[in-house]
Structure formats: structure tokens, C-alpha cells
Coordinates of C-alpha atoms in Angstrom, one line a residue:
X1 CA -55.9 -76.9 -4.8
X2 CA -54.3 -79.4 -2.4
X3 CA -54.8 -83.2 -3.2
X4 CA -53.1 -84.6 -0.8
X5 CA -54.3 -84.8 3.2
X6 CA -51.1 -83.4 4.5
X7 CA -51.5 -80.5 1.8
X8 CA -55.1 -79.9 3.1
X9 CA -53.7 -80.3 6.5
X10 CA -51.2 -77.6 6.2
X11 CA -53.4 -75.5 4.1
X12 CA -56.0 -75.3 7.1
X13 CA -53.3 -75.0 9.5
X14 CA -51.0 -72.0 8.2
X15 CA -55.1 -70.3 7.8
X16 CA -54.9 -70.6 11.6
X17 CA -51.2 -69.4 12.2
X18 CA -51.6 -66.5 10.0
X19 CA -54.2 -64.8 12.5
X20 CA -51.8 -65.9 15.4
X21 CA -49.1 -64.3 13.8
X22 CA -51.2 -61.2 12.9
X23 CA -51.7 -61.1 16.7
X24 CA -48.5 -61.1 17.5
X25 CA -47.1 -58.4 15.1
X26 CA -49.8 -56.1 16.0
X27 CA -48.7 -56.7 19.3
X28 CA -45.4 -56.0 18.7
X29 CA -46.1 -52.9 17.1
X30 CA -48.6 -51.6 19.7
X31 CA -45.5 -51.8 22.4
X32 CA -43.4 -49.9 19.3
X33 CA -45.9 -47.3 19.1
X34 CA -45.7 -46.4 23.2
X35 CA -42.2 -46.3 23.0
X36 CA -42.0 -44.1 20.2
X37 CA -45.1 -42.1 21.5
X38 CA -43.0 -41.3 24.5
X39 CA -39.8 -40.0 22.9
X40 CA -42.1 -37.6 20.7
X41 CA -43.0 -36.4 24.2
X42 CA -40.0 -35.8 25.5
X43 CA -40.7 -37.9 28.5
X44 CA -37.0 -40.2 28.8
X45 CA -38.3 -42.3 32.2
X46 CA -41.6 -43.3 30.4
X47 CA -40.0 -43.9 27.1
X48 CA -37.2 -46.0 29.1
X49 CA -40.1 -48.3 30.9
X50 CA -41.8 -48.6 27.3
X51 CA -38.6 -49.4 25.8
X52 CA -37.9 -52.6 28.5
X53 CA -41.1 -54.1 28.0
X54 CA -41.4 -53.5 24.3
X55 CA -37.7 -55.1 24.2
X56 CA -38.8 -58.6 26.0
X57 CA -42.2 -58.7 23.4
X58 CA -39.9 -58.2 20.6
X59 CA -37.5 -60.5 21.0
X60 CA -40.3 -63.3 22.2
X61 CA -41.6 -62.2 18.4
X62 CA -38.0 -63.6 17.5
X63 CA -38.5 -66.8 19.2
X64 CA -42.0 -67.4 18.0
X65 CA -40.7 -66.8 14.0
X66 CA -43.0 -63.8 13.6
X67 CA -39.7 -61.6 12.7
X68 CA -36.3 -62.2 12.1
X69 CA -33.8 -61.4 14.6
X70 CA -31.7 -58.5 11.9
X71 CA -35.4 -56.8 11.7
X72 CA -35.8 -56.7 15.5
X73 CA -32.1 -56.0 16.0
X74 CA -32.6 -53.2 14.1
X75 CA -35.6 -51.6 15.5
X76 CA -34.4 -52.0 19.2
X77 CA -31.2 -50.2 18.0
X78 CA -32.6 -47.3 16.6
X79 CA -34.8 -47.1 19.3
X80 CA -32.2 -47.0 21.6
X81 CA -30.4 -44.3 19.7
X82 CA -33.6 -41.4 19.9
X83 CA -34.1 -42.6 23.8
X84 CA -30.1 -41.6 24.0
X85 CA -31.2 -38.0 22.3
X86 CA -33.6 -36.8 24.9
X87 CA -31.1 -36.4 27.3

């Protein structure tokens, strides 16, 4: 247990930046999960609009510190790659 008040202080405020931060991966994954949804239906226009706005909400993720920019990098890449296979 913290003792000292800027212990307790950050112990109460990472309590309330873990459920922002939950928020925000979720989030990110929910735009994932669209994307990906559309490839699995074949469908390269919906998968290409999916793909731009799941691109700007994961890279904000980057800027807010939810995950780092290799992980994101990563993801958008691979992405990428299975829209490029529809064809």
C-alpha cells in the first residue's frame, strides 16, 4: 500500500486511465474487426473504407500511448497485404 499522497494520487489515477485505455483498445479493435470482417467477404471497396478509418483510430491509439507504434505498424501492414489479395 501507498504511503505517500502522490503514491495514492497515482494509484487512484492509473484506476481511472486503465478504463480509458480499455476504451480505447476495444475501440481499436472494433474498427479491426470491420476491416477484417470485410476481407473474409470478399468485398475490396468496403474493406478499403474500413481500412481508412480504422487506420486514423489506430494511429490516434499511437498518440494516446494505448500501443506502440511497431504493434500498430504491424497490424496496418498485414492488413494492407489481405486487402491487396482480393483483387
Amino acid at each position: 500500500m501507498a504511503n505517500h499522497a502522490s503514491a495514492k494520487k497515482r494509484i487512484r489515477r492509473n484506476s481511472r486511465m486503465e478504463v480509458v485505455n480499455k476504451v480505447r483498445k476495444n475501440r481499436v479493435r472494433s474498427f479491426i474487426k470491420k476491416v477484417e470482417l470485410a476481407i473474409q467477404n470478399d468485398d475490396r471497396k468496403l474493406a478499403q473504407v474500413a481500412f481508412i478509418e480504422a487506420q486514423s483510430e489506430m494511429h490516434r491509439s499511437v498518440t494516446k500511448g494505448v500501443f506502440k507504434k511497431n504493434t500498430i505498424s504491424r497490424k496496418l501492414s498485414r492488413l494492407t497485404a489481405r486487402i491487396k489479395k482480393i483483387a
